Structures are given as structure tokens and as C-alpha cells.
């Protein structure tokens, strides 16, 4: 299976473990990821919050690049990038004024038939393969699947899964042998792009999510978005320092969980890069220590 | 902004009706939906993660829009506090799109009331967009540095830098994409007001 | 025909605003054959009609064209006026200048031109109209009532009390409908069962009512006064005549743990069951999907797996081999009273245009229930004996949050209309809860209170002032489990404050929807329904209980959401219509039916093949000596409904539909 | 030139569904093109294909035929017979050289006032673009040869 691949900025920076684990999992499942050449940033919230046209034009350029490479399916692992690409495509297909504006800016009119898929779509289609190739099923792990905002909302753009009671991530987590927990905060916002500009809001929102997952009995959270990861992992230090909410909650990318169940090396999956150590989780499933010398550097 | 001349019947700060329909039609055109759809059920505000921090809740923003009270709306912090989590849009019983309306309001506010954008938020957006303008992608170390310069929050999060570096999460050298001129052209053509 | 009168109506401003009626009348004056052409403010008014009558008499008119509203509105009125002046009513036609012209156009010039064109169509057509005589057909003076809820019960009793026979068909094992599930009724708080049960018994005992429960209408043939209805009597697996209703079978059924429909899953029933103790008829039915006997048989087990009910049945009424059977009844009128279903809150929806409320966790959170489930909890005959207890742990809830408009007024979920009854029953729930639970706190999220009705608004105020229910204006965004409580995230839009409430129970006031299988019933009856599946009345104001199919009437919530008093009133109205129809032995029918020119007929009988009613009969034409010359088609006047398919099909053009003959249509077309 | 042309369109509709639907469009005040004049018939089953040819011959530029949706016929099955008849009629139209776009066949129920307005506007627009209907070109040509 050949897929166009749009990593997005975070996967080359603060969320590099997401890319590392993805590439390892893709190799194990024989999925060929062909990176879109010379892609640009999707613009994230800052683009669409300041100019609707900019918010469409930046992802449209990436769609154009993909088309030039003859890619008819684009995999965007970052939920935010996925949402921007899909929103741009939706605007091009449904808003004629916008489409003509983009055409004049790019001197090109991107096709709207390219399918853009997110990690939940990719891996839930592979659930059978994941289960089949499972070398170290994660039995006994309880995982809170966190969908966040941008994977399923708004439904007319994302068009997959139920926007209010989704289950695609739960389906994937079940395939790894772990048990998804029933909880109600899976769709609540973590504070998204306010990490730097309104840290207090992020702390408030992310804390509520962590508390809910903990009270539902989860051992870890599975996420599909680098922004959510950063808010729930990196910002968790501050949350835990200020409050006595309970044990630190490891935050794993979905691909890392799948990688573990496929028997891949935790270091290869970038598990050592988290701020909240996933070591307790690894202990629970009888995996070895993440390289201690590296951890001590922290 | 309220362009309607005060009528003798309206005393002091009471709005006179009907107001000049300026903002309302702009938003209607921008998002392709008519704010008149809203019947003020408040489901948007009820589910808004930022509602507790907003002085105008989402449904109140839409109501002011219906009344076309532009100044009150465009000079409010609240529109900048929206995270675009799309919860309101997903749950709106009338299939209105509050998130898109707020985006459109921000675009106009940026032009007409640039001074009212909360400093930290405008600093973030401009630092972020500057990164794209400079490199075609966002280089996170640069983003943080630029943000700090603009926002004045120089020391926040400084303690986290070593941790980021140790985990290999912060690259120090930005890479520029080849098509950077294309990206810059997009920026110039979209003619966005630069957030301060 | 050469003495035609044209009468153009202004309909006040309705036509006159967009159509220059004076110009229309003037223009028509010059059409050959027209001897009189005038306009007037209100043609349908007494003086307007007098103008027509006077012209007919004084000018010896032999045709009248009224340019006014839709013929569906006033054709009868003007034909009657013509008849009163001695003109055959079928020599009066209408041109639709309002619905089809003035109301849909803005350009006065062009609308006027079009109005002239429409009137000319009719003038040319009427030149070929023939005087016709009304047809009289016999009426079978028995009625069919479909649906045994309160509306069907009321209609059946009224017709039966009026001295006519009624066949009441109910698809469930018992009559009673949704009303039998309710605890108390607003705004008087009288107990639903107490007022309904006597009426149910009356139905069972009425000499003029034949009750066919657990039965469905299979097919309907015929027409007003003469319907043939085939009814499927579903196999109860119990002989209705032998059964004495002792209940031994239920007591001994080993499968005691089936969530009961009557209690909305809050109570259990057995595989052989009577839906509720007051059921009419009090005869059990075996749920074959759940019964061990049938499940064993389906799996291919040779020996009977179970048979407990048959063993304990004194009168030996259990009949495992019973099959569905059919009866055909002749009736003259049909009342449809099939009621409603509740909107399903969960994810599963039968229609693509509908969506459920994932955000409210119905089905996943046990203490989130719907309004009808709350009725069962509050009902003295319900699963908790009338105590308000949580389904999850049987504890008494100290805080209940009620959410209104679940499904209703929610375009995104597929329902735009207001369900009308929810404001009232939620107020009732709040009052009942206050009566039953000391210090219980009821909080209601509403959008608008719609309490138009006698004593209705006072009732809502009572919930607020005396039962201390807190009314918050707004919708709830989502429900979150929080330990054993439910956290309700809502907003009070009046203060602008978002609120989070820890509730012990949440009750969702779900929308009323049309019955799921309404389309197939409507097709059997040839009646229409709106896009939500509610049946269409013939006129929203003036003919609210009739349908566009003569002889078929509507009662209750099958037509739109309505409460008990409205349903009962509508049922009595439908019964009055039926009794009116039955007051004569013969029924007058419009003579707009097909007629065969027997000399021209070649006897190919294409008409016979396409006639939907079987109205074409074969007739032998004989010569003077009694020898058959040819066999030709003949139309049975009582059976023909006047669709005209025969005429369009006839190769020799020897059949004609009165009122719509080729000559008439071509004359209109020639006026282009 | 073409823009100043206002086509004449005749609609043959059934009494129960489309006529009532058009009434509903009126009661709902849905504005539409004034080019269409309705001839009311009991059922689409009554519509002889010759009506269409006659109307075109007498000066109509376009035709609408509309009745109850399949399965919803007031007379049970008239619209099915009509449907079969019109399927064959399409071939005849092509044979005599009538652009099939001049004739719209549609189903409009009693509750579809909005749909009726759409059918009217769409047909008017289409026929306006086709220009006035003059003759049956192919037959005329055939006769000339």
C-alpha cells in the first residue's frame, strides 16, 4: 500500500517520536509512506483565525504538491494537519468563490477527489493486521482513547466515525490487546494552540481530561495529535506539580501503542522522549527498562 | 462602528434600531450561512471549553451579530479566546457554524480593531505565521523565541528548554523549503493584516 | 356553447395586488363565445355568488368560468351557485389565478398576461363541457378504525354509539396505545389508567364494535362507501375463544427476563405475556422470537424444548401451530388513528436523515432515560410501583435534570418541528417528582415554553412556583459520567451563565415522530403524508380530519403531534364525519368517470389491463335476433374513480373521461 | 436576443399530487417564473402523449409533465402507466426531432411546493436557452427532400 505522507511541522520537532513510531509501524505493516515533496505548514489555527483564505491556501498548496506527485491518498497523522487539509478540500469543493480565489493565488486548481486520511482511518482499516501480527499483545492495559477535537469535528468535513460517540480509536486499541475504558471526556478540548499564549487555560482543560481518564481507571491515554500530546504530556508536569490529582498519566501516541503490540523496540518507538515516563506502563506489560542512561540526562 | 445616527427616541447608550446592517452581511457572505438561523438555545456556550473565560459567550456573540452590534463584538476579547474546537458547530441544532463565524469576525477585527487583540494571542499568531513566511514551515525553537519577544513573556517556560533539548524535541537549525517564494506569494495575496 | 360568463375575483388584495383583474375581465370579454365578463372583490362572498346567479338567469349563460383561487378551495362553492341558478354544475369551471398566479409572481404585467391565459384555457375548455348528472351509489354503513389508542378508541365508540358497526384494528396485542403507559395526565393530574381503562372495556363490550387486536391492515380496495379491507390476524399462538385470561401461562413461563415493551425496558416480562394487567383483550400472546419452544424448533431440535404454558393451560388454549389468518371486511369509511412513535435518542436510526444524540449517552449511561420511561417510573402500575428510583441502583434521585426539545426543533438531527406536548409533560414530571420525593430538586432545560391551552400555562407556573422546579433556558451540550452521578453541562441563556449540574438522573423529553411504517399504510389507502411521515389532511384549516381520498379520515397524532384532548376531539370529529356519511343509504358522487363509445370500441381491452380498479366490464352487443355482434368494454359507474388511464391508452379513442375529454384538453391547448 | 425571449410552457399535471403541490407553492408564496401554465388532469395516467405534440404545435416552447411519486399515485398505478408511455415517447420525440430537453418529466408530491418551483424555474431557464420551438425539424426536412 502506497500512501502520500504529510508529516507536518510538529512531527519533525516536538513530536518526533510520533513520526518515529509511525515509520516503524508502517514498515511492520508493509505500508509505504511517500512524503509529499517540499510541503509547507498547514497554517494551523493561526492561519484560519486571521485569514480564511490563508487558512485554505496553505493546505491547498500541499494538495497541489501531492497531485504533482500523483498521490491520490494523503495520510496526515497530525490531527490538526489532517483537519486543515480536509477543511481546505471541503472549502474548495463547496465554496466556488473560495475555489476561484485559490485558483488565482496558486495558479492551479487542486482536485477535490484526493482522499485525505487520518491515523484513526489508517489504523482501523489495519486492525485485523495489527491483531494478526501482534507479538506482544498489551493484555491488561487500560487505555483511555482521546480523540480530541480535530479528528472527528466538524462531521461534514471529517465524514468518518460518530462525532459524538466515536469508536475508531477504541477499535484500534482493542486490536493491540489493551482494553479501552469507557469515559466521557474523549472529545473535550485540551486547550489546543493556547499552549504558549494562554497556558493557564491549557492547564485547566488538560487537567480535567487527565482527571476523568484517571477516574475511569485508565493506565495511559492514547492520542492522535501532537498538540494534544504536548498539552497532556509536557504540560502535565505543571499540572501535577500544582495539584495532587494522583499518579502521573503516560500519554502515548496511538502508533506507539500499536508498535508495542507489534513487538517493536520502545526506543525505536520514541517512548523515551516523553516528559511523563511511560515506564510504569511498560512494567505492567513486562517490558524492559527504557535505556536508563538516556533517561538520566533528563 | 455603530453608524446609525442617534434618533431622538434613543437616549444615550441605548442602541437604536434597526441598526446599519454592515457586519451581519459581511459575515453572511464570508461563511455562506445566515446568523438569523440561531434561535439562542445556547448549546454552543454550554459545550464551549473557553466559556468560563469569555465575557461574551458564544450564543451572545451570535446574538450581537444578529443585532449587528459590531463594535461591541469586534472589540471583545472573547472572539480571540475561541480554540476552534468545533464543538459548537458540531452540536448546533440549526446547522449554523459559530466557529466559522468567529473566525470571520477575527479576520475583520484584525483590520478594524488591531489594538484590541489580546497581546499574548496576537503575539503567538504573528510569531507562528512569521515562521511559515520565513521558512515555509514552523520551526518550534524559532516560534518560541519570536513569541517571547513579541509577548514580553520572556521567562515563561524557559525551564522546559533543557528538557526539550534532551529529548531531541527542539531542533536549533531551521530548514527552509524550496518553494518558499510560493508560500510568500500566498501570504502577500491573502493580504492578511499582520497581527501585532 | 356560446353564452359563457367570466367572473374574475380580486380575492381582496390577494389576486388584485399582482393581477390587473379589470384588464383580465376586459380581455376575456372579446373572446368568442363570451357574452359577459366582470370582476369583483370577493366572488365567493354572498353578493359575489349572487352576481353569478343573476347573470346565469338574466343572460341565459350556458357556461361559467370563475377566475379565482384553486378549485380545491372553491370549485364546490361555485358549482353549487351555478346549480342554484339552474345551470348544470359541471358547466362551471375555475381558473386558478391565486395559488398558481398572483401568489407566486411579482411582475404585474406578466402575471396579468398569465392570468388571461389561464382563464382562456378554461373558456375554451368549457365550450366542450357537457351537463352531467350526479351518480348515486350505495354506502356500506360500517366503519373501519385503524389503531386502538385513545384516538381510535374514541372514534370507534362515537361511531358505535351512533348506531353503526365498527371494526377496530390494533396491531399490538392490546388496545390502549401510549396513553395506557402514562402515569398522570396534564393539566389536571388525573390518572391516565383510571380514565382510559373504562373506555377500553367499553370497546370490548360494545355490541357494535368488533375488536381485532394483534391485527394489521393488509390491503384496501374500493372507494368511499364501498371499501374491501383485508386484515391480517397475526398468530397469537393462543386460541382467543378458548382462553379465559387466567394468567397461569405467564406465571409458569420459564423465560421471565425479557425487557418489557410496555415498561420501556424498565420492567421484565415473560415469553408468553399480556402486555399489562388491564389489557383488552385480556389474552396473552407468545413472543416467538423469545419463546424456548419456537427457538428450539428453529434450531431443528426435534423434541419440544418447552411447553410449560400448554401444560398449565386449563382450557387448552395454547396453539403452537397457529398461523396468521386473514379476514376481509366491507366498510364504507375508514378512520386512521395510528398514532406516533417516540424519537429514538440512541445512535441507531432507521432513516439516514435522522441522527441520534451521541452527546447524551442514552443507552450507555443507565440513569439517562426518556420521558415515557419516567412515566413508567411514576405510574402506580409501573415497575417500581410508582416510586421514582434510578434504573442503575434503585436509589431515589435527589436531583433530576429534565431536557426538553430532544429531537424536536433540531434540524441537525432531522426534525424541525415542535412536538407540542413536551413542555407540558415535563412540567407534569417536575410536579409528580416533587410530590413523590421530598426535597427532590427538579431542574428543567427548556427553549421556549409552549403552553397554549386551557389551564396549560397555569400548570407550568405551578411546576415553577409550587413544585420549585428550576427552569433554565438553554440546551445542554453534553452529559458526563461523574462517579455515580451525571454531570450536566448546560447554559442559562437568560443570564448568559454556563452551568454544570450534578444530577442523579436525567430525563430526555423526546420528539414525537410519525409511525415507522406509515408510508406503506398511506399507499394502501392512497392518502398522502408530509416529509416527516405525518398524514396529510385535505385542508389544514377547513377539512382537518378528512384526507384527499374520500371516505378516509384522520384522528390523533398520525396527522401531527398532539396531546390527548386534541386527539379525542379530532377522533370525535372524524366520527361525526363518518356518521354524516352514513346518514344516507345512497352516496352522491361526482360523475367525472369514463364512458365507452360502444360503437367505436374494437374490443381490444387495453383499458381493462390498465384500469387500477377493475372497473371495465365486458358487454356483448347483439343484433335484433340476439346474435352477438361484438364484445365491447363497459365502465362500472360505481367502481370507476376517474383517473383516465383508459382513455390515454385506448387505441381507437373510444373511451372518454367526462370532464377531461380529448376535445376539452385540445380546446385548452388550442387557446395557447 | 435569446435573453429577451420568454418561453411559453404548458404543464400537464395530476390533480392530487402536483396540482396540490403547486397550490402549496402558492400558499407558501414561493416565487417562480410566470412562464408556466398548468392544465389540470386527474392523473398522469390520463396524459396522452399527443397532448404534448399538440401543445408544441400550438405555440408552446416547452412542456412539463408531473404527477405523484412512484407508489404514491392517488389512483394506485396511473403514474406507472404514464411512465411507461413516456419512456416510449422519448424515442418518438427524437425521431421527430424535438429536443428532449424541451420536455420535463418529474414527480412532485402534494407536500413539495418548493420542488415544484424548482421544476418550473429549471425548465423555464432550460427552454429559454433552447430558444423558441418552431417546427418538427426532422419531419419537415424529410418532407422537403
Short mmCIF file of C-alpha atoms in Angstrom, two decimals, chain A residues 155 161-167 182-185 187-188 212 215, chain C residues 347 355-359 365 413 477-483 489:
data_model
loop_
_atom_site.label_atom_id
_atom_site.label_comp_id
_atom_site.label_asym_id
_atom_site.label_seq_id
_atom_site.Cartn_x
_atom_site.Cartn_y
_atom_site.Cartn_z
CA UNK A 155 -18.55 15.97 10.87
CA UNK A 161 -16.91 7.94 12.78
CA UNK A 162 -19.64 9.31 15.01
CA UNK A 163 -18.71 12.86 16.06
CA UNK A 164 -20.33 12.41 19.46
CA UNK A 165 -19.67 8.78 20.28
CA UNK A 166 -16.70 7.75 18.16
CA UNK A 167 -15.16 4.32 18.44
CA UNK A 182 -15.48 3.90 28.97
CA UNK A 183 -15.15 7.61 29.69
CA UNK A 184 -16.86 10.78 28.61
CA UNK A 185 -14.05 13.31 28.06
CA UNK A 187 -13.94 14.64 22.79
CA UNK A 188 -13.21 17.55 25.11
CA UNK A 212 -11.51 11.94 34.03
CA UNK A 215 -11.16 8.07 37.45
CA UNK C 347 -27.20 6.14 17.73
CA UNK C 355 -29.24 11.33 13.75
CA UNK C 356 -29.16 10.32 17.38
CA UNK C 357 -27.71 12.21 20.32
CA UNK C 358 -24.30 10.63 21.00
CA UNK C 359 -23.61 13.54 23.32
CA UNK C 365 -25.50 5.83 30.93
CA UNK C 413 -30.92 15.67 13.96
CA UNK C 477 -24.21 20.33 25.43
CA UNK C 478 -23.17 17.01 26.86
CA UNK C 479 -23.65 14.62 29.75
CA UNK C 480 -20.59 13.31 31.57
CA UNK C 481 -20.46 10.39 33.96
CA UNK C 482 -19.06 11.55 37.27
CA UNK C 483 -18.85 8.64 39.70
CA UNK C 489 -23.12 20.82 31.07
#
